[in-house]
Each structure stands twice: as structure tokens, then as C-alpha cells.
Coordinates of C-alpha atoms in Angstrom, one line a residue:
R284 CA 0.7 1.8 -26.4
D285 CA 4.5 1.8 -27.2
A286 CA 5.5 4.6 -24.9
N287 CA 5.4 2.8 -21.5
W288 CA 8.9 1.4 -21.8
F289 CA 10.6 2.8 -18.7
F290 CA 11.0 1.3 -15.3
D291 CA 10.8 4.8 -13.9
F292 CA 7.1 5.6 -14.3
P293 CA 7.4 9.4 -14.4
V294 CA 9.6 9.0 -17.5
S295 CA 7.0 6.8 -19.1
A296 CA 4.2 9.2 -18.1
R297 CA 5.9 12.3 -19.5
T298 CA 6.5 10.4 -22.7
I299 CA 2.9 9.2 -23.0
L300 CA 1.5 12.7 -22.3
S301 CA 3.9 14.2 -24.8
F302 CA 2.8 11.8 -27.5
L303 CA -0.9 12.5 -26.7
E304 CA -0.5 16.3 -26.7
Q305 CA 1.3 16.2 -30.1
S306 CA -1.4 14.0 -31.6
K307 CA -3.8 15.7 -34.0
I308 CA -6.9 14.8 -31.9
F309 CA -5.6 16.9 -29.0
S310 CA -3.1 19.3 -30.5
E311 CA -5.8 21.0 -32.7
R312 CA -7.9 21.7 -29.6
G313 CA -4.9 22.8 -27.5
I314 CA -5.6 20.2 -24.9
R315 CA -2.9 19.6 -22.2
F316 CA -2.9 16.9 -19.7
D317 CA -2.4 17.3 -15.9
A318 CA -1.8 13.7 -14.9
A319 CA -1.4 10.1 -16.0
V320 CA -2.7 7.2 -14.1
A321 CA -1.5 3.7 -14.9
L322 CA -3.3 0.6 -13.5
N323 CA -3.2 -3.1 -14.1
L324 CA -6.4 -5.1 -14.6
S325 CA -5.9 -6.4 -11.1
T326 CA -6.7 -2.9 -9.8
V327 CA -9.8 -2.8 -12.0
S328 CA -10.9 -6.1 -10.4
R329 CA -10.4 -4.6 -6.9
I330 CA -12.5 -1.6 -7.9
L331 CA -15.3 -3.9 -9.1
E332 CA -15.2 -5.6 -5.8
A333 CA -16.2 -2.3 -4.2
T334 CA -18.7 -1.2 -6.8
G335 CA -20.3 -4.5 -7.6
P336 CA -21.0 -5.9 -11.1
L337 CA -21.1 -3.4 -14.0
E338 CA -23.8 -3.9 -16.6
I339 CA -22.9 -2.8 -20.1
A340 CA -26.2 -3.1 -22.0
E341 CA -24.7 -2.2 -25.4
Y342 CA -22.6 -5.4 -25.2
N343 CA -25.1 -7.5 -23.3
L344 CA -22.3 -8.0 -20.8
V345 CA -21.9 -7.9 -17.0
L346 CA -18.4 -7.2 -15.8
T347 CA -17.5 -8.6 -12.4
N348 CA -14.2 -8.6 -10.4
E349 CA -13.8 -12.3 -11.5
N350 CA -14.5 -12.0 -15.3
V351 CA -13.2 -8.5 -16.2
L352 CA -9.9 -9.6 -17.6
D353 CA -11.2 -12.4 -19.8
E354 CA -14.3 -10.5 -21.0
I355 CA -12.4 -7.3 -21.9
Q356 CA -9.7 -9.3 -23.7
R357 CA -12.3 -11.2 -25.6
E358 CA -14.0 -8.0 -26.8
V359 CA -10.7 -6.3 -27.6
R360 CA -9.1 -9.2 -29.4
A361 CA -11.9 -11.1 -31.1
D362 CA -15.2 -9.2 -31.4
S363 CA -16.7 -7.0 -34.1
D364 CA -15.2 -3.7 -32.8
R365 CA -11.8 -5.0 -33.7
V366 CA -13.0 -5.6 -37.3
R367 CA -14.2 -2.0 -37.5
G368 CA -10.8 -0.7 -36.3
E369 CA -12.1 0.2 -32.8
P370 CA -10.9 -2.8 -30.7
K371 CA -11.0 -0.9 -27.4
R372 CA -14.3 0.8 -27.8
I373 CA -15.7 -1.2 -24.9
L374 CA -13.4 0.7 -22.6
T375 CA -14.8 4.0 -23.7
I376 CA -18.3 2.7 -22.9
A377 CA -17.4 1.1 -19.6
A378 CA -15.2 3.8 -18.1
P379 CA -18.0 6.5 -17.6
L380 CA -20.3 3.8 -16.2
L381 CA -17.7 2.8 -13.7
L382 CA -16.9 6.4 -12.7
D383 CA -20.6 7.0 -12.1
R384 CA -20.8 4.0 -9.9
L385 CA -17.7 5.1 -7.9
A386 CA -19.3 8.5 -7.4
S387 CA -22.3 6.8 -5.7
L388 CA -20.4 4.8 -3.1
I389 CA -21.2 5.3 0.5
Y390 CA -18.6 6.2 3.1
E391 CA -17.9 2.6 4.2
E392 CA -17.5 1.4 0.6
T393 CA -15.2 4.3 -0.2
T394 CA -13.0 3.5 2.8
A395 CA -12.7 -0.1 1.7
L396 CA -11.9 0.9 -1.8
F397 CA -9.1 3.3 -0.8
R398 CA -7.7 0.5 1.4
A399 CA -7.7 -1.8 -1.6
L400 CA -6.1 0.9 -3.9
K401 CA -3.3 1.3 -1.3
E402 CA -2.6 -2.4 -1.4
E403 CA -2.5 -2.2 -5.2
A404 CA -0.2 0.8 -5.1
D405 CA 2.1 -1.1 -2.7
Q406 CA 2.3 -3.9 -5.3
K407 CA 3.1 -1.3 -8.1
N408 CA -0.2 -2.2 -9.8
L409 CA -1.2 1.5 -9.6
N410 CA 1.0 4.5 -10.3
V411 CA 0.1 8.2 -10.6
Y412 CA 2.0 11.0 -12.2
W413 CA 1.2 14.8 -12.0
T414 CA 2.8 17.5 -14.1
D415 CA 2.4 19.8 -11.0
S416 CA 5.6 19.3 -8.9
V417 CA 3.8 19.8 -5.6
L418 CA 1.2 17.1 -6.3
Q419 CA 3.9 14.8 -7.8
N420 CA 6.0 15.2 -4.6
F421 CA 2.9 14.1 -2.6
M422 CA 2.6 11.0 -4.9
R423 CA 6.2 10.2 -4.2
T424 CA 5.8 10.6 -0.5
A425 CA 2.7 8.4 -0.6
G426 CA 4.6 5.7 -2.6
I427 CA 2.3 6.0 -5.6
A428 CA 4.7 7.8 -8.0
G429 CA 6.3 4.6 -9.3
D430 CA 9.7 6.3 -9.6
E431 CA 12.9 4.4 -9.7
L432 CA 15.1 4.5 -6.7
N433 CA 18.0 6.7 -7.5
L434 CA 21.3 5.1 -6.5
A435 CA 23.7 7.1 -8.7
G436 CA 26.9 8.1 -7.0
G437 CA 27.3 4.9 -5.1
A438 CA 24.7 5.1 -2.4
P439 CA 25.5 2.4 0.3
V440 CA 22.5 0.2 -0.1
D441 CA 21.8 -3.1 -1.8
Y442 CA 19.2 -3.2 -4.6
L443 CA 17.7 -5.5 -7.2
A444 CA 14.9 -4.9 -9.6
V445 CA 13.8 -7.4 -12.3
V446 CA 12.1 -5.5 -15.0
E447 CA 10.1 -7.0 -17.9
A448 CA 8.7 -5.3 -21.0
N449 CA 6.4 -7.3 -23.2
V450 CA 7.6 -7.0 -26.8
G451 CA 5.0 -8.3 -29.2
G452 CA 4.1 -11.1 -26.7
G453 CA 0.4 -10.7 -27.1
K454 CA -1.5 -10.9 -23.8
T455 CA 0.7 -13.6 -22.3
D456 CA 1.8 -11.8 -19.2
V457 CA -1.1 -13.2 -17.2
V458 CA -0.2 -16.8 -18.0
I459 CA 3.5 -16.6 -17.3
D460 CA 4.8 -18.0 -14.0
R461 CA 7.9 -16.3 -12.8
N462 CA 10.4 -17.8 -10.3
L463 CA 13.3 -15.8 -8.8
A464 CA 15.9 -17.0 -6.3
L465 CA 18.7 -14.8 -4.9
H466 CA 21.5 -16.3 -2.9
S467 CA 23.9 -13.8 -1.3
R468 CA 27.1 -14.2 0.7
V469 CA 29.8 -12.0 2.1
D470 CA 33.4 -13.1 1.3
E471 CA 36.5 -12.6 3.5
S472 CA 37.2 -9.2 1.9
G473 CA 33.7 -8.0 2.9
A474 CA 32.4 -7.9 -0.7
V475 CA 28.8 -9.1 -1.2
R476 CA 28.4 -11.7 -3.9
H477 CA 24.9 -12.5 -5.3
A478 CA 23.8 -15.4 -7.5
L479 CA 20.5 -14.8 -9.2
T480 CA 18.4 -17.5 -10.8
Y481 CA 15.4 -16.3 -12.9
S482 CA 13.0 -18.5 -14.8
R483 CA 9.7 -18.1 -16.6
S484 CA 7.1 -20.8 -17.5
H485 CA 4.4 -20.3 -20.1
R486 CA 0.9 -21.7 -19.1
G487 CA -0.8 -20.5 -22.3
D488 CA -1.5 -24.1 -23.4
E489 CA -4.0 -24.3 -20.6
R490 CA -6.1 -21.7 -22.3
S491 CA -8.2 -21.9 -25.5
E492 CA -7.8 -18.2 -26.4
P493 CA -5.1 -17.6 -29.0
W494 CA -3.9 -14.4 -27.4
Y495 CA -2.8 -16.3 -24.3
R496 CA -1.2 -19.1 -26.4
T497 CA 1.2 -17.0 -28.5
L498 CA 4.9 -16.8 -27.9
S499 CA 5.9 -14.6 -25.0
T500 CA 8.7 -12.3 -25.9
T501 CA 10.2 -10.1 -23.2
Y502 CA 12.8 -7.4 -22.9
L503 CA 14.4 -8.1 -19.5
Q504 CA 16.5 -5.8 -17.4
L505 CA 18.2 -6.4 -14.1
L506 CA 18.9 -3.2 -12.1
V507 CA 21.5 -3.4 -9.4
P508 CA 23.6 -1.0 -7.3
W509 CA 25.9 1.5 -9.0
G510 CA 29.4 0.1 -9.4
S511 CA 28.3 -3.6 -9.4
R512 CA 30.2 -6.0 -11.6
L513 CA 28.7 -8.9 -13.5
E514 CA 31.0 -11.9 -13.0
D515 CA 29.2 -14.5 -15.0
S516 CA 25.9 -15.3 -16.8
E517 CA 24.4 -18.3 -18.5
G518 CA 21.1 -19.5 -20.0

């Protein structure tokens, strides 16, 4: 859970796979991993749009594209599995059921699903990393690799990435409103000057669940072109 630190997803993926392969549960069996797939719950919601509701009889629960976030969080954060030290057991139960449902989709449903997954990938809600370089290059060409744009050496393009990493902020990301305004001008010398205003508003007090109401703590990075100079900051 603490390996996905890097804006460049392939770096995070290699770190995650390395940790897994060194763990006792996999190293004793000599298990190696070929790929890592990262997806946000919004992607799971889009998948459930295609498959329809998913009934999990063991939990007396029906997951839909509308309730999946809240129901999964409730099971993970507050139910008996957490007391037994298996807070994410529901995911191990639900995943095979979802994969079975995906395998049974007809052509039209599969086409709609891939269209939705492409939209999720465009929003960076879905990233895929392969250890095989050929497959990874295909992911990069398709725009699904999640790799950081390499501007080292002064490539003549403008660039801005605002990168957040949740640091012990619970599950608050979903209740944070973010506002970003960028004002740019070119001065008489031809230099481009940017003024960036960035703010975050916490809406956790609108929810009853404690995991949404906790303090949101974030490690924030601003990535800009190579050679840029910070003139001033405040706040």
C-alpha cells in the first residue's frame, strides 16, 4: 500500500512488484509477476455499468456502479473482517465473481466496456505496466502506461502536473474539491511567466462515515519544465 508513491507509474509498478516478489508468500513459491494494473474505483464503477449488479451472497450485498465505493469502504473500514485482521477480504471474494461476469459479456457489451475503459485511461484512472518491454511499449503508445513525460535536457514545451499523494489522510480523496487556476503571460523579453493558484476544500463534514471526515493530509508536487525558476510562493 505504501509503494505507489511515484508520479511515473512504471516506477511505482516496478516497486510494487519488487515488494510482492520479495514477500514470503510469493518468494517461497518462486512466483514472479508479469504485469501490474492500477485502477481507481471510478473504473470499477464503469465496469459494473457494463456487467450489471454483482451479488456477493457471503456478505448479503449487491454491488452496483452507484454504491460500489461506499459499500466497499464500509466493509473495509468498519465490518467484522477488519476486526479479524482481513479488512480487504471482500475484494478477494468479489474479484473472481467480477472476472467471471466479464468473461460472459456479449460482443456489444464488450465493445461498450472497452470504450469506457479507454475513457478511464484517458483520465489516468487506469494504468497498465508490463515487465515485457514490447508489451510495455504498446501500453505507452496506447496512452495507458501512465509514464511521466520526460522533459530532461530542456525540451521546448510547456508543462504542468499537479501531483497529490495521500499521506495518512484516510479515504478523504473522494470528498476533496480541488480548484486550479493558471494565468500565463509572455513578457517583453519573450519569457513566459505563470501564476498558479491551487486550493482544496474538504467536504467530509457532509458525510457520516468517520473515514471521510478525518483530516486530509497530502504530499503535493508541482512538476514544471526543466530549467524553470520559482519566483515566489505563498499560502
